[in-house]
Coordinates of C-alpha atoms in Angstrom, one line a residue:
Chain X
M1 CA -175.6 11.2 -118.0
L2 CA -172.6 9.7 -117.5
Y3 CA -170.8 7.0 -116.0
I4 CA -167.3 5.6 -115.2
G5 CA -167.0 1.8 -114.8
V6 CA -164.0 0.2 -114.1
D7 CA -163.3 -3.5 -114.0
L8 CA -160.5 -3.7 -111.3
G9 CA -159.3 -8.1 -112.6
G10 CA -156.2 -9.7 -110.4
T11 CA -154.1 -8.9 -114.2
D12 CA -155.3 -5.3 -115.7
I13 CA -157.8 -2.5 -114.7
K14 CA -160.5 -1.4 -117.7
V15 CA -161.9 2.3 -116.5
G16 CA -164.5 3.2 -119.7
V17 CA -167.3 6.1 -120.1
V18 CA -170.5 4.5 -120.0
S19 CA -173.3 6.0 -121.4
E20 CA -176.8 5.1 -119.2
K21 CA -177.6 2.9 -121.7
G22 CA -174.8 1.1 -121.0
E23 CA -173.3 2.1 -124.5
I24 CA -168.7 2.7 -123.7
L25 CA -167.6 5.8 -125.1
S26 CA -164.3 5.2 -124.0
K27 CA -162.0 2.7 -122.3
V28 CA -158.7 3.0 -121.0
S29 CA -156.5 0.1 -119.2
A30 CA -153.3 -0.1 -117.3
P31 CA -152.2 -3.9 -115.3
T32 CA -153.2 -3.9 -111.9
L33 CA -149.9 -5.4 -110.7
R34 CA -151.5 -6.8 -107.5
E35 CA -147.7 -7.2 -105.4
R36 CA -148.1 -3.7 -104.3
P37 CA -150.6 -1.7 -101.2
Y38 CA -154.4 -0.9 -102.4
Q39 CA -153.7 2.3 -101.8
A40 CA -151.9 2.2 -105.4
V41 CA -153.9 0.3 -107.0
V42 CA -156.3 2.8 -106.2
A43 CA -154.5 5.7 -107.5
D44 CA -153.5 4.2 -110.3
I45 CA -158.2 3.4 -110.8
A46 CA -158.1 7.4 -109.8
S47 CA -155.6 7.9 -113.2
L48 CA -157.3 6.0 -115.1
C49 CA -160.9 7.2 -114.7
K50 CA -159.1 11.1 -115.2
L51 CA -158.1 9.4 -118.6
A52 CA -160.7 7.4 -119.8
A53 CA -163.4 11.3 -119.7
E54 CA -160.2 13.0 -121.3
K55 CA -160.7 10.2 -124.0
A56 CA -164.3 10.7 -124.2
G57 CA -164.3 14.2 -124.4
V58 CA -165.5 14.9 -121.7
K59 CA -165.1 16.0 -118.5
M60 CA -164.8 15.1 -115.1
E61 CA -167.7 17.3 -113.3
D62 CA -169.7 15.5 -115.7
I63 CA -169.4 12.0 -114.8
A64 CA -172.7 11.0 -112.4
A65 CA -171.5 7.9 -110.5
I66 CA -168.0 6.1 -110.4
G67 CA -168.5 2.3 -110.6
A68 CA -166.2 -0.7 -109.9
G69 CA -167.1 -4.2 -110.1
V70 CA -164.2 -6.7 -108.3
P71 CA -163.7 -10.7 -108.2
G72 CA -164.4 -10.2 -104.3
I73 CA -167.0 -9.7 -101.7
C74 CA -167.9 -6.2 -101.3
K75 CA -170.4 -4.8 -98.0
G76 CA -170.7 -0.6 -97.8
G77 CA -168.4 0.8 -99.3
M78 CA -165.2 -1.8 -98.7
I79 CA -163.9 -4.6 -100.7
A80 CA -164.5 -7.7 -97.4
F81 CA -163.0 -10.0 -99.6
C82 CA -160.8 -10.5 -102.5
T83 CA -159.0 -14.0 -102.8
N84 CA -156.9 -12.9 -106.1
L85 CA -155.9 -9.3 -105.1
F86 CA -154.6 -10.8 -101.3
W87 CA -157.7 -8.3 -100.7
R88 CA -159.3 -8.0 -97.7
D89 CA -161.3 -5.1 -95.5
I90 CA -160.0 -1.8 -98.0
P91 CA -161.9 0.7 -97.7
F92 CA -161.7 1.6 -101.4
V93 CA -164.2 3.7 -101.1
Q94 CA -162.7 5.6 -99.1
E95 CA -160.0 5.0 -100.3
L96 CA -161.3 6.4 -104.1
H97 CA -162.4 9.4 -102.3
K98 CA -159.1 10.9 -102.2
Y99 CA -159.6 11.8 -106.1
V100 CA -163.1 12.0 -107.0
S101 CA -165.6 13.5 -106.7
Q102 CA -168.3 11.6 -107.5
P103 CA -170.4 8.7 -105.7
V104 CA -168.5 5.6 -105.8
Y105 CA -170.2 2.1 -106.2
I106 CA -168.8 -1.6 -105.9
D107 CA -170.3 -4.7 -105.9
N108 CA -168.7 -8.5 -106.6
D109 CA -167.9 -9.0 -110.5
A110 CA -170.2 -11.4 -111.6
T111 CA -172.7 -9.7 -110.5
V112 CA -172.6 -6.3 -112.3
A113 CA -171.8 -8.1 -115.5
G114 CA -175.1 -10.0 -114.9
Y115 CA -177.2 -6.1 -114.1
A116 CA -175.2 -5.2 -116.9
E117 CA -176.7 -7.9 -119.6
S118 CA -180.1 -7.1 -118.0
I119 CA -179.9 -3.3 -118.9
A120 CA -177.5 -3.0 -122.6
G121 CA -177.1 -6.8 -123.2
V122 CA -179.5 -10.2 -123.2
S123 CA -181.6 -9.4 -120.9
A124 CA -182.0 -5.9 -121.0
G125 CA -185.8 -5.2 -120.2
T126 CA -186.6 -8.4 -117.7
Q127 CA -186.6 -7.0 -114.0
S128 CA -184.7 -10.2 -112.9
S129 CA -182.3 -12.5 -113.9
V130 CA -179.7 -14.0 -113.9
F131 CA -175.8 -14.8 -115.2
L132 CA -173.8 -17.8 -114.9
T133 CA -170.1 -17.8 -116.1
L134 CA -168.9 -20.1 -117.0
G135 CA -165.4 -20.2 -117.0
T136 CA -162.2 -21.8 -115.3
G137 CA -164.9 -21.2 -112.1
V138 CA -168.5 -20.3 -112.5
G139 CA -169.5 -16.9 -111.3
G140 CA -173.0 -15.7 -110.4
G141 CA -175.0 -12.8 -110.8
I142 CA -178.6 -12.0 -109.2
V143 CA -180.6 -9.2 -110.2
L144 CA -184.0 -8.5 -108.9
H145 CA -186.0 -6.0 -108.6
G146 CA -184.5 -4.4 -111.3
R147 CA -181.2 -4.0 -109.6
P148 CA -177.8 -6.3 -108.9
Y149 CA -179.1 -8.6 -105.2
S150 CA -175.6 -9.8 -103.8
G151 CA -177.9 -10.3 -100.1
A152 CA -178.1 -9.4 -96.2
H153 CA -174.5 -9.2 -95.4
G154 CA -172.8 -9.2 -99.5
I155 CA -172.3 -13.2 -100.0
G156 CA -175.5 -13.8 -101.4
S157 CA -174.9 -13.6 -105.0
E158 CA -171.8 -17.3 -105.3
I159 CA -174.4 -19.5 -107.4
G160 CA -170.8 -21.8 -108.0
H161 CA -170.8 -22.4 -104.7
M162 CA -174.8 -24.3 -104.6
I163 CA -174.0 -27.5 -103.5
L164 CA -174.7 -29.5 -106.0
K165 CA -173.7 -33.0 -105.8
M166 CA -174.0 -33.5 -101.6
D167 CA -170.5 -35.5 -100.3
G168 CA -169.2 -35.1 -104.7
E169 CA -166.6 -33.6 -106.1
P170 CA -164.0 -32.1 -103.3
C171 CA -164.2 -27.9 -103.9
T172 CA -161.9 -25.8 -103.5
C173 CA -164.4 -23.5 -101.3
G174 CA -163.8 -26.7 -98.6
N175 CA -167.1 -27.9 -99.2
N176 CA -168.2 -31.0 -101.4
G177 CA -170.6 -31.3 -105.0
C178 CA -170.0 -27.2 -105.7
L179 CA -171.7 -26.7 -108.6
E180 CA -169.0 -25.0 -110.4
R181 CA -166.8 -28.1 -109.9
Y182 CA -169.6 -30.0 -112.8
A183 CA -170.6 -27.1 -114.4
S184 CA -167.3 -25.2 -114.9
A185 CA -164.6 -25.5 -117.7
T186 CA -162.3 -26.7 -115.2
A187 CA -165.0 -29.7 -115.2
I188 CA -165.2 -30.7 -118.5
I189 CA -161.7 -30.6 -118.3
R190 CA -160.8 -32.8 -115.8
E191 CA -164.1 -34.9 -116.7
G192 CA -161.8 -34.8 -120.2
R193 CA -159.0 -36.4 -119.0
R194 CA -160.1 -38.7 -117.4
A195 CA -162.5 -40.4 -120.1
L196 CA -159.3 -39.7 -122.3
E197 CA -157.2 -42.6 -119.9
K198 CA -160.2 -45.0 -120.4
E199 CA -161.1 -43.7 -123.6
P200 CA -157.7 -43.0 -125.5
G201 CA -158.3 -43.3 -129.0
S202 CA -160.5 -40.0 -128.7
L203 CA -160.1 -37.7 -131.3
M204 CA -158.9 -35.2 -128.2
M205 CA -156.3 -37.7 -127.6
E206 CA -155.1 -36.2 -130.6
K207 CA -156.5 -32.3 -130.8
C208 CA -154.5 -31.9 -127.2
G209 CA -151.1 -33.2 -128.8
A210 CA -151.1 -36.0 -127.5
D211 CA -150.7 -34.9 -124.1
P212 CA -153.7 -34.7 -121.9
E213 CA -151.6 -32.1 -119.6
K214 CA -152.9 -30.0 -122.9
L215 CA -156.4 -30.8 -123.2
D216 CA -159.5 -27.6 -123.0
A217 CA -162.5 -27.8 -122.9
K218 CA -162.6 -26.0 -126.4
M219 CA -160.7 -29.1 -127.3
V220 CA -164.3 -31.3 -125.8
I221 CA -165.9 -29.7 -126.9
D222 CA -164.4 -29.5 -130.8
C223 CA -164.3 -33.2 -130.1
A224 CA -168.3 -33.3 -129.6
K225 CA -169.4 -30.8 -132.4
A226 CA -167.4 -33.0 -134.6
G227 CA -169.2 -36.3 -133.1
D228 CA -166.0 -38.5 -131.6
P229 CA -168.9 -40.2 -128.8
T230 CA -165.8 -40.0 -126.0
A231 CA -166.4 -36.3 -126.7
K232 CA -170.0 -36.4 -126.8
R233 CA -170.3 -38.3 -123.1
V234 CA -168.3 -35.6 -121.9
F235 CA -170.0 -32.7 -122.7
D236 CA -173.0 -34.1 -122.3
A237 CA -172.4 -34.7 -119.0
Y238 CA -171.2 -31.4 -118.7
V239 CA -174.9 -30.0 -119.9
H240 CA -177.1 -32.5 -117.6
A241 CA -174.7 -30.5 -114.6
V242 CA -175.8 -27.4 -116.3
A243 CA -178.9 -27.4 -116.8
A244 CA -179.2 -29.0 -113.5
S245 CA -178.1 -26.5 -112.1
I246 CA -180.2 -23.9 -114.1
V247 CA -183.9 -26.1 -113.3
S248 CA -182.3 -25.5 -109.7
I249 CA -182.5 -21.5 -109.5
I250 CA -185.4 -22.1 -111.3
N251 CA -186.8 -23.9 -108.6
I252 CA -185.1 -21.7 -106.3
L253 CA -185.7 -17.5 -107.7
D254 CA -187.6 -18.0 -111.3
P255 CA -186.6 -15.3 -112.9
Q256 CA -187.4 -14.0 -116.4
V257 CA -184.2 -14.9 -118.2
I258 CA -180.6 -16.7 -117.4
V259 CA -177.6 -15.7 -119.2
L260 CA -175.3 -17.8 -120.1
G261 CA -171.8 -16.0 -120.1
G262 CA -168.1 -17.2 -119.1
G263 CA -165.4 -19.0 -121.5
V264 CA -167.3 -22.2 -121.4
S265 CA -170.7 -19.5 -124.0
K266 CA -168.7 -19.0 -126.4
A267 CA -169.9 -23.2 -127.7
G268 CA -172.7 -20.5 -128.9
E269 CA -176.1 -22.1 -130.3
F270 CA -173.9 -25.0 -130.1
L271 CA -174.6 -25.0 -126.3
L272 CA -177.3 -23.4 -125.9
N273 CA -179.8 -25.1 -127.7
A274 CA -178.2 -28.0 -125.4
V275 CA -178.8 -27.0 -122.0
R276 CA -182.3 -26.3 -123.6
E277 CA -183.5 -29.7 -124.0
A278 CA -181.6 -30.7 -121.1
V279 CA -184.1 -27.4 -119.3
E280 CA -187.0 -28.7 -120.7
P281 CA -188.1 -32.3 -119.0
M282 CA -187.1 -30.8 -115.4
I283 CA -188.7 -28.0 -115.5
F284 CA -191.2 -28.5 -111.9
M285 CA -193.9 -26.8 -113.7
K286 CA -194.7 -28.7 -116.8
G287 CA -196.4 -26.6 -119.3
M288 CA -196.3 -23.4 -117.4
P289 CA -194.3 -20.7 -119.3
Y290 CA -191.0 -20.8 -117.5
T291 CA -187.7 -18.6 -117.5
R292 CA -185.7 -18.0 -120.8
I293 CA -182.2 -19.6 -121.5
E294 CA -180.2 -16.8 -123.2
L295 CA -176.4 -16.9 -124.1
A296 CA -175.0 -13.0 -122.8
K297 CA -174.2 -10.7 -125.6
L298 CA -171.8 -8.3 -123.9
G299 CA -168.3 -10.3 -123.3
A300 CA -165.9 -8.3 -121.7
D301 CA -167.1 -5.7 -121.0
A302 CA -170.0 -6.6 -119.2
G303 CA -168.6 -5.4 -116.1
M304 CA -167.2 -2.6 -116.6
I305 CA -170.4 -1.4 -118.4
G306 CA -172.4 -2.9 -114.6
A307 CA -169.5 -1.1 -112.9
A308 CA -170.7 2.5 -114.4
L309 CA -174.4 1.4 -114.0
L310 CA -174.1 0.9 -110.7
G311 CA -175.1 5.0 -109.9
H312 CA -177.8 4.8 -112.0
V313 CA -181.5 5.0 -110.8
E314 CA -179.5 4.8 -107.3
Chain W
M1 CA -206.4 -2.3 -89.5
L2 CA -208.0 -5.3 -89.6
Y3 CA -207.3 -8.9 -93.0
I4 CA -208.9 -12.0 -92.7
G5 CA -206.4 -15.0 -93.7
V6 CA -207.8 -18.0 -95.7
D7 CA -205.5 -21.2 -95.4
L8 CA -206.4 -23.9 -97.6
G9 CA -205.7 -27.1 -97.0
G10 CA -206.8 -30.6 -98.9
T11 CA -208.4 -31.6 -95.6
D12 CA -209.0 -28.3 -93.7
I13 CA -210.3 -25.1 -94.9
K14 CA -209.2 -22.9 -91.6
V15 CA -210.6 -18.6 -91.5
G16 CA -209.7 -16.3 -89.5
V17 CA -209.9 -12.2 -89.0
V18 CA -205.2 -10.9 -88.0
S19 CA -204.7 -8.1 -87.4
E20 CA -201.4 -5.5 -89.6
K21 CA -199.5 -7.5 -86.3
G22 CA -200.7 -10.2 -86.9
E23 CA -202.4 -11.5 -83.8
I24 CA -205.4 -13.8 -84.7
L25 CA -208.6 -12.2 -83.3
S26 CA -211.0 -15.5 -84.0
K27 CA -210.3 -18.5 -86.3
V28 CA -213.4 -20.8 -88.3
S29 CA -212.2 -23.7 -89.8
A30 CA -214.3 -26.9 -91.9
P31 CA -213.3 -29.2 -94.1
T32 CA -212.3 -28.8 -97.3
L33 CA -214.8 -31.9 -99.2
R34 CA -212.1 -31.6 -101.5
E35 CA -213.9 -33.7 -104.4
R36 CA -216.1 -31.1 -104.5
P37 CA -216.3 -28.1 -107.5
Y38 CA -214.1 -25.6 -106.6
Q39 CA -217.2 -23.5 -107.1
A40 CA -218.8 -24.8 -103.7
V41 CA -215.9 -24.4 -102.2
V42 CA -214.8 -20.9 -102.9
A43 CA -218.9 -20.3 -101.7
D44 CA -217.6 -22.3 -98.4
I45 CA -214.3 -20.4 -97.8
A46 CA -216.8 -16.9 -98.6
S47 CA -218.7 -17.6 -95.5
L48 CA -216.6 -18.7 -93.5
C49 CA -214.9 -15.5 -94.1
K50 CA -218.4 -13.3 -92.3
L51 CA -218.3 -16.3 -89.9
A52 CA -215.2 -15.5 -88.7
A53 CA -215.3 -11.4 -88.9
E54 CA -218.9 -12.1 -86.7
K55 CA -216.4 -14.0 -84.2
A56 CA -214.3 -11.2 -84.1
G57 CA -217.0 -8.7 -83.9
V58 CA -216.1 -7.6 -86.7
K59 CA -218.4 -5.5 -89.5
M60 CA -216.7 -6.9 -92.8
E61 CA -216.5 -3.3 -94.8
D62 CA -214.2 -2.9 -91.1
I63 CA -211.6 -6.1 -93.4
A64 CA -209.6 -4.7 -95.7
A65 CA -208.2 -7.0 -97.6
I66 CA -208.3 -11.1 -97.5
G67 CA -205.4 -13.2 -98.6
A68 CA -205.8 -17.2 -99.0
G69 CA -202.6 -19.5 -99.0
V70 CA -202.5 -22.1 -101.4
P71 CA -200.5 -26.1 -100.9
G72 CA -200.0 -24.8 -104.6
I73 CA -199.3 -22.4 -107.8
C74 CA -200.6 -18.7 -107.9
K75 CA -199.9 -16.5 -111.0
G76 CA -202.2 -12.8 -111.4
G77 CA -205.2 -14.2 -109.4
M78 CA -205.1 -17.7 -110.3
I79 CA -204.4 -20.3 -108.8
A80 CA -202.5 -21.9 -111.9
F81 CA -202.0 -25.6 -110.3
C82 CA -203.0 -27.4 -106.7
T83 CA -201.8 -31.2 -106.7
N84 CA -203.8 -31.7 -103.2
L85 CA -207.3 -30.0 -104.4
F86 CA -206.4 -31.4 -108.1
W87 CA -207.4 -28.0 -109.6
R88 CA -205.6 -26.4 -112.4
D89 CA -206.3 -22.5 -113.7
I90 CA -209.4 -22.0 -110.5
P91 CA -209.8 -17.9 -111.2
F92 CA -209.4 -17.7 -107.0
V93 CA -209.7 -14.1 -106.5
Q94 CA -212.4 -13.5 -109.4
E95 CA -214.9 -16.9 -108.2
L96 CA -215.1 -14.9 -104.2
H97 CA -215.4 -11.6 -105.2
K98 CA -219.4 -12.4 -106.3
Y99 CA -218.9 -12.9 -102.4
V100 CA -216.8 -9.8 -100.9
S101 CA -215.8 -6.5 -102.0
Q102 CA -212.2 -6.4 -100.9
P103 CA -209.1 -6.8 -102.4
V104 CA -208.1 -10.7 -102.7
Y105 CA -205.1 -11.9 -102.9
I106 CA -203.2 -15.7 -103.2
D107 CA -199.6 -17.1 -102.2
N108 CA -198.3 -20.6 -102.1
D109 CA -198.5 -22.1 -98.3
A110 CA -195.5 -22.2 -97.3
T111 CA -194.5 -18.0 -99.0
V112 CA -196.9 -16.6 -96.4
A113 CA -196.3 -19.0 -93.6
G114 CA -192.8 -17.9 -94.2
Y115 CA -194.1 -14.5 -94.4
A116 CA -196.0 -14.3 -91.2
E117 CA -192.1 -15.3 -89.9
S118 CA -191.0 -12.4 -90.6
I119 CA -194.5 -10.1 -89.4
A120 CA -194.8 -12.3 -86.6
G121 CA -192.8 -14.8 -86.1
V122 CA -188.7 -15.5 -85.3
S123 CA -188.1 -13.3 -88.1
A124 CA -190.1 -10.6 -87.3
G125 CA -188.5 -7.1 -88.5
T126 CA -186.6 -8.7 -91.0
Q127 CA -186.6 -8.0 -95.0
S128 CA -185.2 -11.6 -96.6
S129 CA -185.8 -14.5 -95.0
V130 CA -186.4 -18.3 -96.5
F131 CA -189.0 -20.5 -94.3
L132 CA -188.5 -24.0 -94.3
T133 CA -191.4 -27.0 -94.7
L134 CA -189.2 -29.8 -93.0
G135 CA -192.9 -32.0 -93.5
T136 CA -193.3 -34.9 -95.6
G137 CA -192.4 -33.4 -98.5
V138 CA -190.1 -29.7 -98.2
G139 CA -191.7 -26.3 -99.2
G140 CA -190.6 -23.0 -98.7
G141 CA -191.0 -19.6 -98.9
I142 CA -189.2 -17.1 -99.6
V143 CA -189.3 -13.3 -98.0
L144 CA -187.1 -10.5 -99.6
H145 CA -186.8 -6.8 -99.4
G146 CA -189.5 -7.4 -96.3
R147 CA -192.5 -8.7 -99.2
P148 CA -193.6 -12.6 -100.5
Y149 CA -191.4 -13.4 -103.4
S150 CA -192.6 -16.1 -105.9
G151 CA -190.5 -15.3 -108.9
A152 CA -191.3 -13.9 -112.4
H153 CA -194.0 -17.0 -113.1
G154 CA -194.7 -17.8 -110.0
I155 CA -192.8 -21.0 -109.6
G156 CA -190.5 -20.4 -107.5
S157 CA -189.9 -20.6 -103.7
E158 CA -190.0 -24.3 -104.9
I159 CA -186.9 -24.8 -102.4
G160 CA -188.2 -28.4 -102.0
H161 CA -186.9 -29.4 -105.8
M162 CA -183.5 -27.4 -106.1
I163 CA -181.4 -30.5 -106.2
L164 CA -178.8 -31.5 -103.4
K165 CA -177.7 -34.3 -105.2
M166 CA -177.4 -34.6 -108.9
D167 CA -178.4 -38.4 -109.7
G168 CA -179.6 -39.1 -107.0
E169 CA -182.4 -40.6 -105.5
P170 CA -185.5 -40.3 -107.9
C171 CA -188.2 -37.4 -107.0
T172 CA -191.7 -37.0 -107.3
C173 CA -191.5 -34.3 -109.8
G174 CA -189.3 -37.2 -111.7
N175 CA -186.0 -35.4 -111.7
N176 CA -183.5 -37.1 -109.0
G177 CA -181.4 -36.7 -106.2
C178 CA -183.6 -33.1 -105.1
L179 CA -183.4 -31.7 -102.3
E180 CA -187.3 -32.7 -100.1
R181 CA -185.4 -36.4 -101.1
Y182 CA -183.0 -36.1 -97.9
A183 CA -185.0 -33.4 -95.7
S184 CA -187.6 -34.2 -95.8
A185 CA -189.5 -36.6 -92.6
T186 CA -189.8 -38.8 -95.4
A187 CA -186.5 -38.8 -95.8
I188 CA -185.9 -39.7 -92.2
I189 CA -187.5 -42.7 -92.3
R190 CA -186.9 -44.1 -95.5
E191 CA -182.9 -44.1 -93.7
G192 CA -184.4 -45.6 -90.8
R193 CA -186.2 -48.5 -92.2
R194 CA -182.3 -49.0 -94.3
A195 CA -181.2 -48.6 -91.4
L196 CA -182.7 -51.6 -89.3
E197 CA -182.3 -54.1 -92.8
K198 CA -178.5 -53.3 -92.0
E199 CA -178.8 -53.1 -88.4
P200 CA -182.0 -55.0 -87.0
G201 CA -180.2 -54.7 -83.2
S202 CA -181.3 -50.9 -83.1
L203 CA -183.5 -48.9 -80.5
M204 CA -185.5 -48.3 -83.6
M205 CA -186.9 -51.7 -83.8
E206 CA -188.4 -51.5 -80.0
K207 CA -189.3 -48.3 -80.2
C208 CA -192.5 -49.0 -83.7
G209 CA -192.9 -52.5 -82.6
A210 CA -191.0 -54.2 -84.5
D211 CA -192.4 -53.4 -88.3
P212 CA -190.5 -50.9 -90.0
E213 CA -193.6 -50.2 -91.1
K214 CA -195.1 -48.6 -89.0
L215 CA -190.8 -46.2 -88.3
D216 CA -192.1 -42.4 -88.3
A217 CA -189.8 -39.9 -88.0
K218 CA -190.1 -38.3 -84.4
M219 CA -188.8 -42.1 -83.5
V220 CA -185.7 -42.5 -85.6
I221 CA -185.4 -39.2 -84.1
D222 CA -185.9 -39.2 -80.3
C223 CA -183.7 -42.9 -80.0
A224 CA -181.1 -40.9 -82.0
K225 CA -181.6 -38.3 -78.8
A226 CA -181.8 -41.2 -77.0
G227 CA -177.7 -42.4 -78.2
D228 CA -178.6 -45.2 -80.3
P229 CA -175.9 -45.0 -82.6
T230 CA -177.4 -46.8 -85.7
A231 CA -180.5 -43.5 -85.5
K232 CA -177.7 -41.2 -84.4
R233 CA -176.5 -42.3 -88.1
V234 CA -179.6 -41.7 -89.9
F235 CA -180.4 -38.4 -87.9
D236 CA -176.8 -37.3 -88.7
A237 CA -177.0 -37.8 -92.0
Y238 CA -180.3 -36.1 -91.8
V239 CA -178.5 -33.0 -90.8
H240 CA -175.6 -33.2 -92.7
A241 CA -178.3 -32.4 -96.2
V242 CA -179.4 -29.7 -94.6
A243 CA -177.8 -28.1 -93.5
A244 CA -176.1 -28.5 -97.5
S245 CA -179.3 -27.1 -98.3
I246 CA -179.0 -24.4 -95.7
V247 CA -175.8 -23.8 -97.0
S248 CA -176.5 -24.2 -101.2
I249 CA -179.2 -21.2 -100.3
I250 CA -177.4 -18.9 -98.9
N251 CA -174.7 -18.7 -101.1
I252 CA -177.1 -18.1 -103.9
L253 CA -179.5 -15.1 -101.0
D254 CA -177.5 -15.0 -98.3
P255 CA -181.1 -13.9 -96.1
Q256 CA -180.9 -12.8 -93.2
V257 CA -183.3 -14.9 -92.1
I258 CA -183.1 -19.6 -93.0
V259 CA -186.1 -20.4 -90.6
L260 CA -186.8 -24.5 -89.5
G261 CA -190.6 -24.9 -89.6
G262 CA -192.4 -28.3 -90.1
G263 CA -192.9 -31.8 -88.5
V264 CA -189.0 -32.1 -88.4
S265 CA -188.6 -28.7 -86.6
K266 CA -190.4 -30.5 -83.6
A267 CA -187.3 -32.1 -82.6
G268 CA -185.9 -28.3 -81.3
E269 CA -183.0 -27.8 -79.8
F270 CA -182.1 -30.7 -80.9
L271 CA -181.9 -30.4 -84.3
L272 CA -182.0 -25.8 -85.1
N273 CA -177.7 -26.9 -82.5
A274 CA -176.7 -29.7 -84.9
V275 CA -178.0 -27.8 -87.8
R276 CA -176.1 -25.4 -87.2
E277 CA -173.2 -26.8 -86.1
A278 CA -173.0 -28.9 -89.4
V279 CA -173.3 -25.6 -91.1
E280 CA -170.4 -23.0 -89.9
P281 CA -167.9 -24.8 -91.1
M282 CA -169.2 -24.8 -94.9
I283 CA -169.4 -21.0 -94.6
F284 CA -167.8 -19.7 -97.9
M285 CA -166.4 -17.0 -96.6
K286 CA -165.3 -18.1 -93.3
G287 CA -165.2 -15.4 -90.8
M288 CA -167.8 -12.7 -92.6
P289 CA -171.5 -12.9 -90.4
Y290 CA -174.0 -14.7 -92.0
T291 CA -177.7 -15.9 -92.1
R292 CA -179.2 -16.8 -88.9
I293 CA -180.6 -19.7 -88.3
E294 CA -183.9 -20.4 -86.1
L295 CA -187.5 -22.0 -85.3
A296 CA -190.0 -20.9 -86.5
K297 CA -192.7 -19.4 -84.0
L298 CA -196.0 -19.5 -85.1
G299 CA -196.8 -23.4 -85.8
A300 CA -200.1 -24.1 -87.8
D301 CA -201.6 -20.7 -87.5
A302 CA -198.5 -19.6 -89.4
G303 CA -199.7 -20.2 -93.1
M304 CA -203.8 -18.0 -91.8
I305 CA -200.9 -15.0 -90.4
G306 CA -198.8 -14.9 -93.4
A307 CA -202.6 -14.5 -96.3
A308 CA -204.4 -11.9 -94.0
L309 CA -201.4 -9.9 -94.4
L310 CA -200.8 -9.9 -97.9
G311 CA -202.7 -7.4 -98.6
H312 CA -201.6 -5.0 -95.6
V313 CA -199.1 -3.3 -97.3
E314 CA -200.3 -3.4 -100.4

């Protein structure tokens, strides 16, 4: 069976034909131009679907279903809420059905990325997994019983807004101490800058060209790798927060695998090993088998693959 | 269909015949005497099963299945870990099968209590719910897709050990800042005593007979109800912690209902209304429908009912 996956982002729309095993047969993209009415964006998505099919050398009739991953909250064919696109209560499925006859599915982008990993990525073959995108914010994707899980009202899986430190750092959501205030790239940068105020002699100062405003998460991690003690402290605190988040997820959901994706996960084994080491002594039931922790494998295409596979099985 | 439910506690074993609707037809009990080898405890459970059937006027052949709720971690018919009974890796199902021929199911006590509420209690008819026992500790029971959920390794649903305040109060589990350090009766007592050190003029001092060691959670809540400002502050901080815990659960699992049980929930509407009021402004997706928050209905029999119903449907 063949599927089309749509990765609808604030900047670009990526569309591809994907096999039921998660292989990409073709890929096309176009700018989202989000200032336009949603109807225009959806019309472009329909055109991109046809283009992707053409590029893969298949007919639209050969496509079993179309799925879209969107940076927001989906419920019953509607995009209830999508900050990046300024969309609210958009009848996405109905609109796309003006152009295509296939079943159309939509879900949150982090959720479908996690779903992709569970079919064609590092958690392939598992029935339960949690995907964490450690990026500017922290996104979450939950797969339970082999299917994406978004909760009873479509507002679950927002793991970045689990409260990790009650009354801690203020969050954009209005609460305090959300996980993403401690486990995101943004958190590394914030703490790196704070550390530079006290310890301007750190290697990080050199890396950012003596302009802490230019400090990014990669610089902090690279300096930690290079052995700079200030950067190492920032990195260790970050790892501690990620580990505490993972322990909370294990104590609630106990999935087979937790997958780390997003920009920060590009730190690779250096991050993974540190996180695994920090999690182990925090496990509630010592000595019992627990969740594997792994790095995401599918990279930037995960969203498109997972979206495509939403129609698989259903 | 009729089932037998076993509520295996550190002090007592309660056993009852339960209908598929969760009605109790008979109830018997005996002391656990946990110092004995597990074989003796299981033999007593078998006798209690027969006694409960007799009392209900039914034959053991009429019982479709037997279920047990235990204060610990269960996996594949084994009780992997049970602190109260000092049990580890006990082949419970195999042992009970020496006496009974029915299928035997086991699960965590908070999990089965939550399951009972979802069939015969306040969350009846829902497919997803989370049960929180606000007692000496905080237990959690998750029901997803209409079935008890314990995770891939049987160690999920330990919601009391979600980290609510990273690097906060030390917990018995070895970590810091676990939810149960803030949302349990123990937390109310601890904070009540701390408050009395600074404000000995509080009504709480009178209630506990001028002996803060005798202060209990009910006294603190009663004083808060009576308008004592010190007790009110302790109660408000408690409600804030429960609300933050609930918001985290919603942001991850987004269940249809969250049910508050355990000793503290006896504070009734006074607690429930305060918690609901505190949760509402903390909801991530403002204006969208979200989880109902309710008080448990089945009381002390929930564990027995839920255990009995483990065999239902399966």
